[in-house]
mmCIF file of N, CA and C in Angstrom:
data_model
loop_
_atom_site.group_PDB
_atom_site.id
_atom_site.type_symbol
_atom_site.label_atom_id
_atom_site.label_comp_id
_atom_site.label_asym_id
_atom_site.label_seq_id
_atom_site.Cartn_x
_atom_site.Cartn_y
_atom_site.Cartn_z
ATOM 1 N N MET Y 1 -10.089 5.105 -14.123
ATOM 2 C CA MET Y 1 -9.008 6.008 -13.843
ATOM 3 C C MET Y 1 -7.911 5.291 -13.055
ATOM 4 N N ILE Y 2 -8.282 4.432 -12.121
ATOM 5 C CA ILE Y 2 -7.278 3.723 -11.346
ATOM 6 C C ILE Y 2 -6.470 2.801 -12.247
ATOM 7 N N ARG Y 3 -7.118 2.184 -13.238
ATOM 8 C CA ARG Y 3 -6.414 1.305 -14.173
ATOM 9 C C ARG Y 3 -5.366 2.101 -14.932
ATOM 10 N N ALA Y 4 -5.711 3.294 -15.409
ATOM 11 C CA ALA Y 4 -4.754 4.135 -16.126
ATOM 12 C C ALA Y 4 -3.597 4.529 -15.219
ATOM 13 N N ALA Y 5 -3.905 4.829 -13.982
ATOM 14 C CA ALA Y 5 -2.857 5.212 -13.035
ATOM 15 C C ALA Y 5 -1.941 4.029 -12.755
ATOM 16 N N THR Y 6 -2.489 2.829 -12.664
ATOM 17 C CA THR Y 6 -1.682 1.634 -12.430
ATOM 18 C C THR Y 6 -0.749 1.397 -13.605
ATOM 19 N N ILE Y 7 -1.250 1.592 -14.810
ATOM 20 C CA ILE Y 7 -0.420 1.449 -16.004
ATOM 21 C C ILE Y 7 0.694 2.485 -15.981
ATOM 22 N N ALA Y 8 0.350 3.713 -15.589
ATOM 23 C CA ALA Y 8 1.366 4.764 -15.515
ATOM 24 C C ALA Y 8 2.427 4.425 -14.483
ATOM 25 N N LEU Y 9 2.023 3.889 -13.338
ATOM 26 C CA LEU Y 9 2.995 3.486 -12.311
ATOM 27 C C LEU Y 9 3.895 2.371 -12.824
ATOM 28 N N ALA Y 10 3.329 1.429 -13.548
ATOM 29 C CA ALA Y 10 4.128 0.346 -14.108
ATOM 30 C C ALA Y 10 5.132 0.891 -15.120
ATOM 31 N N ALA Y 11 4.708 1.875 -15.917
ATOM 32 C CA ALA Y 11 5.617 2.492 -16.883
ATOM 33 C C ALA Y 11 6.746 3.224 -16.168
ATOM 34 N N MET Y 12 6.416 3.933 -15.095
ATOM 35 C CA MET Y 12 7.441 4.633 -14.336
ATOM 36 C C MET Y 12 8.420 3.628 -13.729
ATOM 37 N N ALA Y 13 7.923 2.522 -13.243
ATOM 38 C CA ALA Y 13 8.788 1.498 -12.663
ATOM 39 C C ALA Y 13 9.710 0.916 -13.723
ATOM 40 N N ALA Y 14 9.161 0.705 -14.924
ATOM 41 C CA ALA Y 14 9.975 0.175 -16.011
ATOM 42 C C ALA Y 14 11.062 1.173 -16.403
ATOM 43 N N LEU Y 15 10.725 2.444 -16.450
ATOM 44 C CA LEU Y 15 11.729 3.465 -16.754
ATOM 45 C C LEU Y 15 12.799 3.502 -15.680
ATOM 46 N N GLY Y 16 12.388 3.417 -14.439
ATOM 47 C CA GLY Y 16 13.340 3.425 -13.339
ATOM 48 C C GLY Y 16 14.269 2.233 -13.399
ATOM 49 N N ALA Y 17 13.751 1.080 -13.771
ATOM 50 C CA ALA Y 17 14.569 -0.123 -13.840
ATOM 51 C C ALA Y 17 15.565 -0.056 -14.988
ATOM 52 N N ALA Y 18 15.277 0.768 -15.988
ATOM 53 C CA ALA Y 18 16.167 0.884 -17.133
ATOM 54 C C ALA Y 18 17.377 1.761 -16.830
ATOM 55 N N GLN Y 19 17.361 2.494 -15.757
ATOM 56 C CA GLN Y 19 18.475 3.350 -15.403
ATOM 57 C C GLN Y 19 19.597 2.508 -14.808
ATOM 58 N N PRO Y 20 20.834 3.035 -14.868
ATOM 59 C CA PRO Y 20 21.952 2.297 -14.290
ATOM 60 C C PRO Y 20 21.716 2.026 -12.813
ATOM 61 N N GLY Y 21 22.270 0.913 -12.342
ATOM 62 C CA GLY Y 21 22.094 0.533 -10.941
ATOM 63 C C GLY Y 21 21.000 -0.501 -10.834
ATOM 64 N N SER Y 22 20.986 -1.189 -9.728
ATOM 65 C CA SER Y 22 19.990 -2.234 -9.542
ATOM 66 C C SER Y 22 18.619 -1.633 -9.250
ATOM 67 N N ALA Y 23 17.606 -2.469 -9.379
ATOM 68 C CA ALA Y 23 16.245 -2.028 -9.050
ATOM 69 C C ALA Y 23 16.193 -1.628 -7.583
ATOM 70 N N SER Y 24 16.948 -2.332 -6.758
ATOM 71 C CA SER Y 24 16.993 -2.015 -5.337
ATOM 72 C C SER Y 24 17.531 -0.597 -5.119
ATOM 73 N N GLU Y 25 18.592 -0.263 -5.835
ATOM 74 C CA GLU Y 25 19.163 1.085 -5.727
ATOM 75 C C GLU Y 25 18.171 2.136 -6.200
ATOM 76 N N GLN Y 26 17.458 1.846 -7.277
ATOM 77 C CA GLN Y 26 16.474 2.788 -7.804
ATOM 78 C C GLN Y 26 15.343 2.987 -6.809
ATOM 79 N N GLY Y 27 14.863 1.907 -6.203
ATOM 80 C CA GLY Y 27 13.803 2.010 -5.206
ATOM 81 C C GLY Y 27 14.235 2.856 -4.022
ATOM 82 N N ALA Y 28 15.464 2.667 -3.583
ATOM 83 C CA ALA Y 28 15.985 3.452 -2.461
ATOM 84 C C ALA Y 28 16.110 4.920 -2.839
ATOM 85 N N ARG Y 29 16.565 5.194 -4.073
ATOM 86 C CA ARG Y 29 16.674 6.598 -4.527
ATOM 87 C C ARG Y 29 15.290 7.244 -4.620
ATOM 88 N N ASP Y 30 14.321 6.507 -5.155
ATOM 89 C CA ASP Y 30 12.959 7.040 -5.260
ATOM 90 C C ASP Y 30 12.386 7.326 -3.873
ATOM 91 N N ALA Y 31 12.587 6.399 -2.938
ATOM 92 C CA ALA Y 31 12.096 6.594 -1.575
ATOM 93 C C ALA Y 31 12.779 7.794 -0.927
ATOM 94 N N ALA Y 32 14.083 7.955 -1.171
ATOM 95 C CA ALA Y 32 14.812 9.091 -0.599
ATOM 96 C C ALA Y 32 14.237 10.410 -1.103
ATOM 97 N N ALA Y 33 13.873 10.461 -2.372
ATOM 98 C CA ALA Y 33 13.272 11.689 -2.931
ATOM 99 C C ALA Y 33 11.917 11.953 -2.271
ATOM 100 N N HIS Y 34 11.125 10.926 -2.121
ATOM 101 C CA HIS Y 34 9.826 11.064 -1.447
ATOM 102 C C HIS Y 34 10.022 11.531 -0.007
ATOM 103 N N ASN Y 35 10.945 10.879 0.702
ATOM 104 C CA ASN Y 35 11.197 11.207 2.106
ATOM 105 C C ASN Y 35 11.648 12.652 2.273
ATOM 106 N N ALA Y 36 12.530 13.111 1.404
ATOM 107 C CA ALA Y 36 13.051 14.484 1.507
ATOM 108 C C ALA Y 36 11.935 15.506 1.301
ATOM 109 N N LEU Y 37 11.097 15.293 0.311
ATOM 110 C CA LEU Y 37 9.992 16.220 0.066
ATOM 111 C C LEU Y 37 8.988 16.194 1.214
ATOM 112 N N TYR Y 38 8.751 15.017 1.757
ATOM 113 C CA TYR Y 38 7.850 14.881 2.899
ATOM 114 C C TYR Y 38 8.395 15.655 4.097
ATOM 115 N N GLU Y 39 9.661 15.479 4.398
ATOM 116 C CA GLU Y 39 10.280 16.185 5.530
ATOM 117 C C GLU Y 39 10.259 17.698 5.313
ATOM 118 N N ASP Y 40 10.514 18.142 4.086
ATOM 119 C CA ASP Y 40 10.459 19.584 3.781
ATOM 120 C C ASP Y 40 9.068 20.143 4.059
ATOM 121 N N ALA Y 41 8.045 19.398 3.676
ATOM 122 C CA ALA Y 41 6.665 19.861 3.880
ATOM 123 C C ALA Y 41 6.324 19.909 5.366
ATOM 124 N N LYS Y 42 6.806 18.952 6.133
ATOM 125 C CA LYS Y 42 6.547 18.964 7.577
ATOM 126 C C LYS Y 42 7.119 20.230 8.219
ATOM 127 N N LYS Y 43 8.244 20.689 7.714
ATOM 128 C CA LYS Y 43 8.911 21.870 8.272
ATOM 129 C C LYS Y 43 8.166 23.169 7.987
ATOM 130 N N LEU Y 44 7.226 23.150 7.081
ATOM 131 C CA LEU Y 44 6.467 24.359 6.758
ATOM 132 C C LEU Y 44 5.619 24.827 7.933
ATOM 133 N N GLY Y 45 5.259 23.910 8.814
ATOM 134 C CA GLY Y 45 4.468 24.261 9.993
ATOM 135 C C GLY Y 45 3.021 24.583 9.692
ATOM 136 N N LEU Y 46 2.519 24.119 8.572
ATOM 137 C CA LEU Y 46 1.128 24.355 8.196
ATOM 138 C C LEU Y 46 0.266 23.195 8.660
ATOM 139 N N SER Y 47 -1.025 23.458 8.806
ATOM 140 C CA SER Y 47 -1.971 22.399 9.131
ATOM 141 C C SER Y 47 -3.346 22.785 8.589
ATOM 142 N N PRO Y 48 -4.188 21.797 8.348
ATOM 143 C CA PRO Y 48 -5.533 22.060 7.825
ATOM 144 C C PRO Y 48 -6.330 22.940 8.779
ATOM 145 N N GLN Y 49 -7.086 23.874 8.203
ATOM 146 C CA GLN Y 49 -7.855 24.819 9.011
ATOM 147 C C GLN Y 49 -9.348 24.780 8.736
ATOM 148 N N SER Y 50 -9.770 24.049 7.745
ATOM 149 C CA SER Y 50 -11.191 24.020 7.386
ATOM 150 C C SER Y 50 -11.639 22.582 7.172
ATOM 151 N N VAL Y 51 -12.938 22.398 7.113
ATOM 152 C CA VAL Y 51 -13.493 21.076 6.849
ATOM 153 C C VAL Y 51 -12.987 20.552 5.507
ATOM 154 N N SER Y 52 -12.974 21.400 4.503
ATOM 155 C CA SER Y 52 -12.496 20.990 3.178
ATOM 156 C C SER Y 52 -11.049 20.515 3.238
ATOM 157 N N GLU Y 53 -10.211 21.272 3.915
ATOM 158 C CA GLU Y 53 -8.801 20.898 4.019
ATOM 159 C C GLU Y 53 -8.620 19.600 4.793
ATOM 160 N N MET Y 54 -9.413 19.406 5.830
ATOM 161 C CA MET Y 54 -9.321 18.169 6.609
ATOM 162 C C MET Y 54 -9.738 16.968 5.766
ATOM 163 N N TYR Y 55 -10.794 17.124 4.987
ATOM 164 C CA TYR Y 55 -11.203 16.038 4.097
ATOM 165 C C TYR Y 55 -10.169 15.813 2.998
ATOM 166 N N GLU Y 56 -9.527 16.887 2.521
ATOM 167 C CA GLU Y 56 -8.464 16.721 1.530
ATOM 168 C C GLU Y 56 -7.326 15.895 2.118
ATOM 169 N N CYS Y 57 -6.992 16.153 3.369
ATOM 170 C CA CYS Y 57 -5.944 15.373 4.024
ATOM 171 C C CYS Y 57 -6.324 13.894 4.072
ATOM 172 N N ALA Y 58 -7.540 13.610 4.499
ATOM 173 C CA ALA Y 58 -7.992 12.216 4.564
ATOM 174 C C ALA Y 58 -7.922 11.566 3.187
ATOM 175 N N ALA Y 59 -8.341 12.287 2.170
ATOM 176 C CA ALA Y 59 -8.340 11.742 0.808
ATOM 177 C C ALA Y 59 -6.927 11.530 0.277
ATOM 178 N N MET Y 60 -6.016 12.432 0.595
ATOM 179 C CA MET Y 60 -4.634 12.273 0.128
ATOM 180 C C MET Y 60 -3.959 11.095 0.816
ATOM 181 N N TRP Y 61 -4.223 10.895 2.103
ATOM 182 C CA TRP Y 61 -3.670 9.720 2.775
ATOM 183 C C TRP Y 61 -4.273 8.446 2.183
ATOM 184 N N ASP Y 62 -5.541 8.487 1.784
ATOM 185 C CA ASP Y 62 -6.170 7.340 1.148
ATOM 186 C C ASP Y 62 -5.465 6.997 -0.167
ATOM 187 N N ARG Y 63 -5.151 8.008 -0.967
ATOM 188 C CA ARG Y 63 -4.439 7.763 -2.228
ATOM 189 C C ARG Y 63 -3.045 7.220 -1.951
ATOM 190 N N TRP Y 64 -2.418 7.710 -0.876
ATOM 191 C CA TRP Y 64 -1.080 7.232 -0.533
ATOM 192 C C TRP Y 64 -1.124 5.748 -0.151
ATOM 193 N N ILE Y 65 -2.142 5.338 0.556
ATOM 194 C CA ILE Y 65 -2.296 3.925 0.906
ATOM 195 C C ILE Y 65 -2.285 3.082 -0.367
ATOM 196 N N TYR Y 66 -3.051 3.517 -1.353
ATOM 197 C CA TYR Y 66 -3.108 2.781 -2.622
ATOM 198 C C TYR Y 66 -1.733 2.737 -3.290
ATOM 199 N N ILE Y 67 -1.039 3.856 -3.290
ATOM 200 C CA ILE Y 67 0.284 3.918 -3.922
ATOM 201 C C ILE Y 67 1.235 2.914 -3.278
ATOM 202 N N VAL Y 68 1.300 2.920 -1.966
ATOM 203 C CA VAL Y 68 2.245 2.045 -1.276
ATOM 204 C C VAL Y 68 1.822 0.576 -1.399
ATOM 205 N N GLU Y 69 0.541 0.305 -1.254
ATOM 206 C CA GLU Y 69 0.079 -1.088 -1.358
ATOM 207 C C GLU Y 69 0.287 -1.659 -2.754
ATOM 208 N N SER Y 70 0.261 -0.821 -3.774
ATOM 209 C CA SER Y 70 0.405 -1.327 -5.137
ATOM 210 C C SER Y 70 1.821 -1.154 -5.684
ATOM 211 N N ALA Y 71 2.734 -0.679 -4.868
ATOM 212 C CA ALA Y 71 4.117 -0.490 -5.323
ATOM 213 C C ALA Y 71 4.743 -1.841 -5.635
ATOM 214 N N ALA Y 72 5.351 -1.936 -6.811
ATOM 215 C CA ALA Y 72 5.979 -3.184 -7.236
ATOM 216 C C ALA Y 72 7.368 -3.361 -6.622
ATOM 217 N N ASP Y 73 7.929 -2.288 -6.112
ATOM 218 C CA ASP Y 73 9.295 -2.308 -5.609
ATOM 219 C C ASP Y 73 9.301 -2.355 -4.080
ATOM 220 N N ALA Y 74 9.563 -3.527 -3.535
ATOM 221 C CA ALA Y 74 9.595 -3.690 -2.081
ATOM 222 C C ALA Y 74 10.689 -2.838 -1.448
ATOM 223 N N ASP Y 75 11.790 -2.606 -2.167
ATOM 224 C CA ASP Y 75 12.871 -1.773 -1.632
ATOM 225 C C ASP Y 75 12.423 -0.326 -1.477
ATOM 226 N N PHE Y 76 11.588 0.131 -2.390
ATOM 227 C CA PHE Y 76 11.012 1.472 -2.276
ATOM 228 C C PHE Y 76 10.188 1.575 -0.998
ATOM 229 N N VAL Y 77 9.319 0.612 -0.788
ATOM 230 C CA VAL Y 77 8.429 0.616 0.377
ATOM 231 C C VAL Y 77 9.245 0.551 1.664
ATOM 232 N N GLN Y 78 10.248 -0.310 1.703
ATOM 233 C CA GLN Y 78 11.073 -0.451 2.909
ATOM 234 C C GLN Y 78 11.865 0.799 3.225
ATOM 235 N N ALA Y 79 12.266 1.545 2.205
ATOM 236 C CA ALA Y 79 13.104 2.723 2.417
ATOM 237 C C ALA Y 79 12.300 3.983 2.735
ATOM 238 N N LEU Y 80 10.975 3.901 2.672
ATOM 239 C CA LEU Y 80 10.151 5.062 2.989
ATOM 240 C C LEU Y 80 10.249 5.419 4.468
ATOM 241 N N HIS Y 81 10.086 6.694 4.745
ATOM 242 C CA HIS Y 81 10.010 7.183 6.124
ATOM 243 C C HIS Y 81 8.923 6.395 6.843
ATOM 244 N N PRO Y 82 9.133 6.006 8.104
ATOM 245 C CA PRO Y 82 8.105 5.232 8.821
ATOM 246 C C PRO Y 82 6.730 5.902 8.849
ATOM 247 N N GLU Y 83 6.698 7.230 8.825
ATOM 248 C CA GLU Y 83 5.410 7.928 8.820
ATOM 249 C C GLU Y 83 4.659 7.750 7.505
ATOM 250 N N LEU Y 84 5.343 7.247 6.480
ATOM 251 C CA LEU Y 84 4.709 7.022 5.181
ATOM 252 C C LEU Y 84 4.279 5.563 5.004
ATOM 253 N N SER Y 85 4.286 4.811 6.083
ATOM 254 C CA SER Y 85 3.851 3.413 6.015
ATOM 255 C C SER Y 85 2.339 3.337 5.822
ATOM 256 N N VAL Y 86 1.879 2.192 5.351
ATOM 257 C CA VAL Y 86 0.445 1.986 5.155
ATOM 258 C C VAL Y 86 -0.301 2.100 6.477
ATOM 259 N N GLY Y 87 0.238 1.513 7.526
ATOM 260 C CA GLY Y 87 -0.426 1.577 8.829
ATOM 261 C C GLY Y 87 -0.601 3.002 9.318
ATOM 262 N N ASN Y 88 0.447 3.792 9.188
ATOM 263 C CA ASN Y 88 0.358 5.191 9.604
ATOM 264 C C ASN Y 88 -0.593 5.964 8.697
ATOM 265 N N ALA Y 89 -0.555 5.673 7.410
ATOM 266 C CA ALA Y 89 -1.448 6.356 6.466
ATOM 267 C C ALA Y 89 -2.913 6.073 6.804
ATOM 268 N N ARG Y 90 -3.206 4.856 7.168
ATOM 269 C CA ARG Y 90 -4.588 4.519 7.558
ATOM 270 C C ARG Y 90 -5.008 5.307 8.804
ATOM 271 N N ALA Y 91 -4.104 5.379 9.767
ATOM 272 C CA ALA Y 91 -4.410 6.129 10.994
ATOM 273 C C ALA Y 91 -4.628 7.610 10.696
ATOM 274 N N ARG Y 92 -3.829 8.172 9.802
ATOM 275 C CA ARG Y 92 -3.984 9.587 9.458
ATOM 276 C C ARG Y 92 -5.268 9.831 8.670
ATOM 277 N N ARG Y 93 -5.630 8.897 7.807
ATOM 278 C CA ARG Y 93 -6.889 9.027 7.059
ATOM 279 C C ARG Y 93 -8.065 9.084 8.036
ATOM 280 N N ILE Y 94 -8.067 8.196 9.000
ATOM 281 C CA ILE Y 94 -9.129 8.173 10.009
ATOM 282 C C ILE Y 94 -9.101 9.451 10.839
ATOM 283 N N LYS Y 95 -7.922 9.855 11.252
ATOM 284 C CA LYS Y 95 -7.785 11.063 12.072
ATOM 285 C C LYS Y 95 -8.416 12.267 11.381
ATOM 286 N N TRP Y 96 -8.074 12.494 10.115
ATOM 287 C CA TRP Y 96 -8.565 13.697 9.426
ATOM 288 C C TRP Y 96 -10.049 13.629 9.112
ATOM 289 N N THR Y 97 -10.564 12.431 8.889
ATOM 290 C CA THR Y 97 -12.008 12.292 8.694
ATOM 291 C C THR Y 97 -12.733 12.661 9.990
ATOM 292 N N ARG Y 98 -12.229 12.162 11.100
ATOM 293 C CA ARG Y 98 -12.838 12.482 12.396
ATOM 294 C C ARG Y 98 -12.703 13.965 12.730
ATOM 295 N N GLU Y 99 -11.537 14.542 12.451
ATOM 296 C CA GLU Y 99 -11.332 15.970 12.729
ATOM 297 C C GLU Y 99 -12.320 16.824 11.936
ATOM 298 N N ALA Y 100 -12.564 16.462 10.695
ATOM 299 C CA ALA Y 100 -13.509 17.226 9.866
ATOM 300 C C ALA Y 100 -14.903 17.187 10.487
ATOM 301 N N ARG Y 101 -15.310 16.021 10.933
ATOM 302 C CA ARG Y 101 -16.645 15.887 11.538
ATOM 303 C C ARG Y 101 -16.730 16.663 12.853
ATOM 304 N N ARG Y 102 -15.662 16.677 13.649
ATOM 305 C CA ARG Y 102 -15.655 17.415 14.916
ATOM 306 C C ARG Y 102 -15.658 18.925 14.693
ATOM 307 N N PHE Y 103 -15.040 19.348 13.615
ATOM 308 C CA PHE Y 103 -14.876 20.770 13.325
ATOM 309 C C PHE Y 103 -16.208 21.443 13.000
ATOM 310 N N VAL Y 104 -17.109 20.671 12.428
ATOM 311 C CA VAL Y 104 -18.397 21.208 11.991
ATOM 312 C C VAL Y 104 -19.313 21.402 13.194
ATOM 313 N N ASP Y 105 -19.939 22.540 13.241
ATOM 314 C CA ASP Y 105 -20.862 22.787 14.357
ATOM 315 C C ASP Y 105 -22.257 22.249 14.041
ATOM 316 N N ALA Y 106 -23.137 22.392 14.963
ATOM 317 C CA ALA Y 106 -24.488 21.829 14.836
ATOM 318 C C ALA Y 106 -25.301 22.467 13.714
ATOM 319 N N ASP Y 107 -24.868 23.619 13.215
ATOM 320 C CA ASP Y 107 -25.600 24.291 12.145
ATOM 321 C C ASP Y 107 -25.442 23.611 10.791
ATOM 322 N N HIS Y 108 -24.491 22.720 10.665
ATOM 323 C CA HIS Y 108 -24.237 22.048 9.392
ATOM 324 C C HIS Y 108 -24.796 20.635 9.423
ATOM 325 N N ASP Y 109 -25.375 20.240 8.322
ATOM 326 C CA ASP Y 109 -25.966 18.912 8.252
ATOM 327 C C ASP Y 109 -25.068 17.948 7.472
ATOM 328 N N GLU Y 110 -25.554 16.743 7.308
ATOM 329 C CA GLU Y 110 -24.799 15.712 6.599
ATOM 330 C C GLU Y 110 -24.546 16.082 5.140
ATOM 331 N N ASP Y 111 -25.456 16.810 4.516
ATOM 332 C CA ASP Y 111 -25.262 17.231 3.127
ATOM 333 C C ASP Y 111 -24.037 18.139 3.006
ATOM 334 N N TYR Y 112 -23.869 19.012 3.983
ATOM 335 C CA TYR Y 112 -22.708 19.915 4.010
ATOM 336 C C TYR Y 112 -21.419 19.089 4.046
ATOM 337 N N LEU Y 113 -21.369 18.110 4.940
ATOM 338 C CA LEU Y 113 -20.185 17.261 5.046
ATOM 339 C C LEU Y 113 -19.967 16.452 3.766
ATOM 340 N N ALA Y 114 -21.028 15.897 3.225
ATOM 341 C CA ALA Y 114 -20.926 15.083 2.022
ATOM 342 C C ALA Y 114 -20.403 15.898 0.838
ATOM 343 N N GLU Y 115 -20.857 17.126 0.722
ATOM 344 C CA GLU Y 115 -20.402 17.991 -0.372
ATOM 345 C C GLU Y 115 -18.905 18.271 -0.258
ATOM 346 N N HIS Y 116 -18.451 18.613 0.932
ATOM 347 C CA HIS Y 116 -17.025 18.900 1.125
ATOM 348 C C HIS Y 116 -16.175 17.649 0.929
ATOM 349 N N LYS Y 117 -16.688 16.532 1.372
ATOM 350 C CA LYS Y 117 -15.952 15.279 1.198
ATOM 351 C C LYS Y 117 -15.846 14.927 -0.280
ATOM 352 N N ALA Y 118 -16.917 15.083 -1.028
ATOM 353 C CA ALA Y 118 -16.902 14.778 -2.464
ATOM 354 C C ALA Y 118 -15.929 15.696 -3.201
ATOM 355 N N ASP Y 119 -15.932 16.966 -2.864
ATOM 356 C CA ASP Y 119 -14.983 17.904 -3.484
ATOM 357 C C ASP Y 119 -13.540 17.507 -3.178
ATOM 358 N N ALA Y 120 -13.288 17.124 -1.935
ATOM 359 C CA ALA Y 120 -11.944 16.721 -1.528
ATOM 360 C C ALA Y 120 -11.501 15.461 -2.268
ATOM 361 N N GLU Y 121 -12.410 14.515 -2.413
ATOM 362 C CA GLU Y 121 -12.087 13.275 -3.135
ATOM 363 C C GLU Y 121 -11.733 13.574 -4.588
ATOM 364 N N SER Y 122 -12.487 14.464 -5.196
ATOM 365 C CA SER Y 122 -12.236 14.830 -6.585
ATOM 366 C C SER Y 122 -10.864 15.497 -6.741
ATOM 367 N N GLU Y 123 -10.554 16.413 -5.844
ATOM 368 C CA GLU Y 123 -9.240 17.077 -5.880
ATOM 369 C C GLU Y 123 -8.117 16.067 -5.654
ATOM 370 N N ALA Y 124 -8.305 15.158 -4.719
ATOM 371 C CA ALA Y 124 -7.285 14.144 -4.444
ATOM 372 C C ALA Y 124 -7.078 13.248 -5.666
ATOM 373 N N ASP Y 125 -8.144 12.930 -6.369
ATOM 374 C CA ASP Y 125 -8.006 12.138 -7.597
ATOM 375 C C ASP Y 125 -7.162 12.871 -8.625
ATOM 376 N N ARG Y 126 -7.387 14.168 -8.782
ATOM 377 C CA ARG Y 126 -6.594 14.953 -9.741
ATOM 378 C C ARG Y 126 -5.120 14.983 -9.343
ATOM 379 N N ARG Y 127 -4.858 15.173 -8.062
ATOM 380 C CA ARG Y 127 -3.466 15.213 -7.595
ATOM 381 C C ARG Y 127 -2.806 13.839 -7.752
ATOM 382 N N TYR Y 128 -3.543 12.798 -7.421
ATOM 383 C CA TYR Y 128 -3.025 11.441 -7.579
ATOM 384 C C TYR Y 128 -2.684 11.165 -9.046
ATOM 385 N N THR Y 129 -3.542 11.568 -9.953
ATOM 386 C CA THR Y 129 -3.304 11.341 -11.377
ATOM 387 C C THR Y 129 -2.030 12.038 -11.836
ATOM 388 N N ARG Y 130 -1.819 13.264 -11.385
ATOM 389 C CA ARG Y 130 -0.585 13.976 -11.740
ATOM 390 C C ARG Y 130 0.637 13.242 -11.189
ATOM 391 N N TYR Y 131 0.527 12.730 -9.984
ATOM 392 C CA TYR Y 131 1.620 11.957 -9.388
ATOM 393 C C TYR Y 131 1.865 10.691 -10.215
ATOM 394 N N ALA Y 132 0.811 9.933 -10.467
ATOM 395 C CA ALA Y 132 0.936 8.660 -11.182
ATOM 396 C C ALA Y 132 1.439 8.834 -12.606
ATOM 397 N N ASN Y 133 1.105 9.960 -13.224
ATOM 398 C CA ASN Y 133 1.558 10.233 -14.584
ATOM 399 C C ASN Y 133 2.973 10.775 -14.628
ATOM 400 N N GLY Y 134 3.577 10.965 -13.465
ATOM 401 C CA GLY Y 134 4.948 11.452 -13.417
ATOM 402 C C GLY Y 134 5.087 12.913 -13.802
ATOM 403 N N GLU Y 135 4.006 13.679 -13.658
ATOM 404 C CA GLU Y 135 4.077 15.098 -13.992
ATOM 405 C C GLU Y 135 5.057 15.812 -13.062
ATOM 406 N N GLU Y 136 5.626 16.873 -13.566
ATOM 407 C CA GLU Y 136 6.702 17.582 -12.874
ATOM 408 C C GLU Y 136 6.398 17.880 -11.410
ATOM 409 N N ARG Y 137 5.237 18.416 -11.120
ATOM 410 C CA ARG Y 137 4.902 18.771 -9.742
ATOM 411 C C ARG Y 137 4.072 17.703 -9.022
ATOM 412 N N GLY Y 138 3.802 16.610 -9.691
ATOM 413 C CA GLY Y 138 2.966 15.577 -9.088
ATOM 414 C C GLY Y 138 3.529 15.014 -7.799
ATOM 415 N N LEU Y 139 4.795 14.630 -7.828
ATOM 416 C CA LEU Y 139 5.439 14.078 -6.633
ATOM 417 C C LEU Y 139 5.514 15.129 -5.534
ATOM 418 N N LYS Y 140 5.937 16.327 -5.889
ATOM 419 C CA LYS Y 140 6.084 17.391 -4.887
ATOM 420 C C LYS Y 140 4.742 17.712 -4.221
ATOM 421 N N THR Y 141 3.703 17.831 -5.010
ATOM 422 C CA THR Y 141 2.380 18.133 -4.467
ATOM 423 C C THR Y 141 1.891 17.021 -3.547
ATOM 424 N N MET Y 142 2.068 15.774 -3.974
ATOM 425 C CA MET Y 142 1.648 14.636 -3.148
ATOM 426 C C MET Y 142 2.346 14.679 -1.798
ATOM 427 N N MET Y 143 3.648 14.855 -1.805
ATOM 428 C CA MET Y 143 4.406 14.820 -0.557
ATOM 429 C C MET Y 143 4.154 16.058 0.287
ATOM 430 N N GLU Y 144 3.886 17.199 -0.344
ATOM 431 C CA GLU Y 144 3.532 18.403 0.438
ATOM 432 C C GLU Y 144 2.258 18.174 1.227
ATOM 433 N N TYR Y 145 1.255 17.608 0.573
ATOM 434 C CA TYR Y 145 0.002 17.341 1.282
ATOM 435 C C TYR Y 145 0.224 16.393 2.449
ATOM 436 N N LEU Y 146 0.962 15.317 2.223
ATOM 437 C CA LEU Y 146 1.166 14.368 3.302
ATOM 438 C C LEU Y 146 1.974 14.991 4.445
ATOM 439 N N GLY Y 147 2.948 15.816 4.100
ATOM 440 C CA GLY Y 147 3.750 16.475 5.130
ATOM 441 C C GLY Y 147 2.975 17.487 5.932
ATOM 442 N N ILE Y 148 2.056 18.149 5.302
ATOM 443 C CA ILE Y 148 1.215 19.147 5.995
ATOM 444 C C ILE Y 148 0.130 18.446 6.812
ATOM 445 N N CYS Y 149 -0.357 17.338 6.322
ATOM 446 C CA CYS Y 149 -1.477 16.621 6.943
ATOM 447 C C CYS Y 149 -1.001 15.633 8.004
ATOM 448 N N GLN Y 150 -0.341 16.136 9.011
ATOM 449 C CA GLN Y 150 0.190 15.283 10.093
ATOM 450 C C GLN Y 150 -0.907 14.828 11.020
#
């Protein structure tokens, strides 16, 4: 699945490069769109309230790390909001994983956590695929999750 997503990202990059303007301009425009959606989501004032949601946040930040690390356009990466950096994404992934574990009381065992984590990973994979395939709501959904998962 990651190979297919990488191919899709390469296709999107090729399409972007075919548009008027330099690749640098396209990367900056793409980053601006990401940044705007991220900022809009932050303004919603929402935050994860359950173990599942906390694990979803960790998983979405994990997918974002992959996206940024594999981005072919350095101008895109440079123009991203500082909160969307790989370093910050790693810190947020760790934060939400820890929050999920703290949220669970003593009545829940490791199987409970593992089940919720697996479900969250699966959902994050589906959202990532929609983003990588350039689906209409893929970008918006990705950035909404990251904006909510502060």
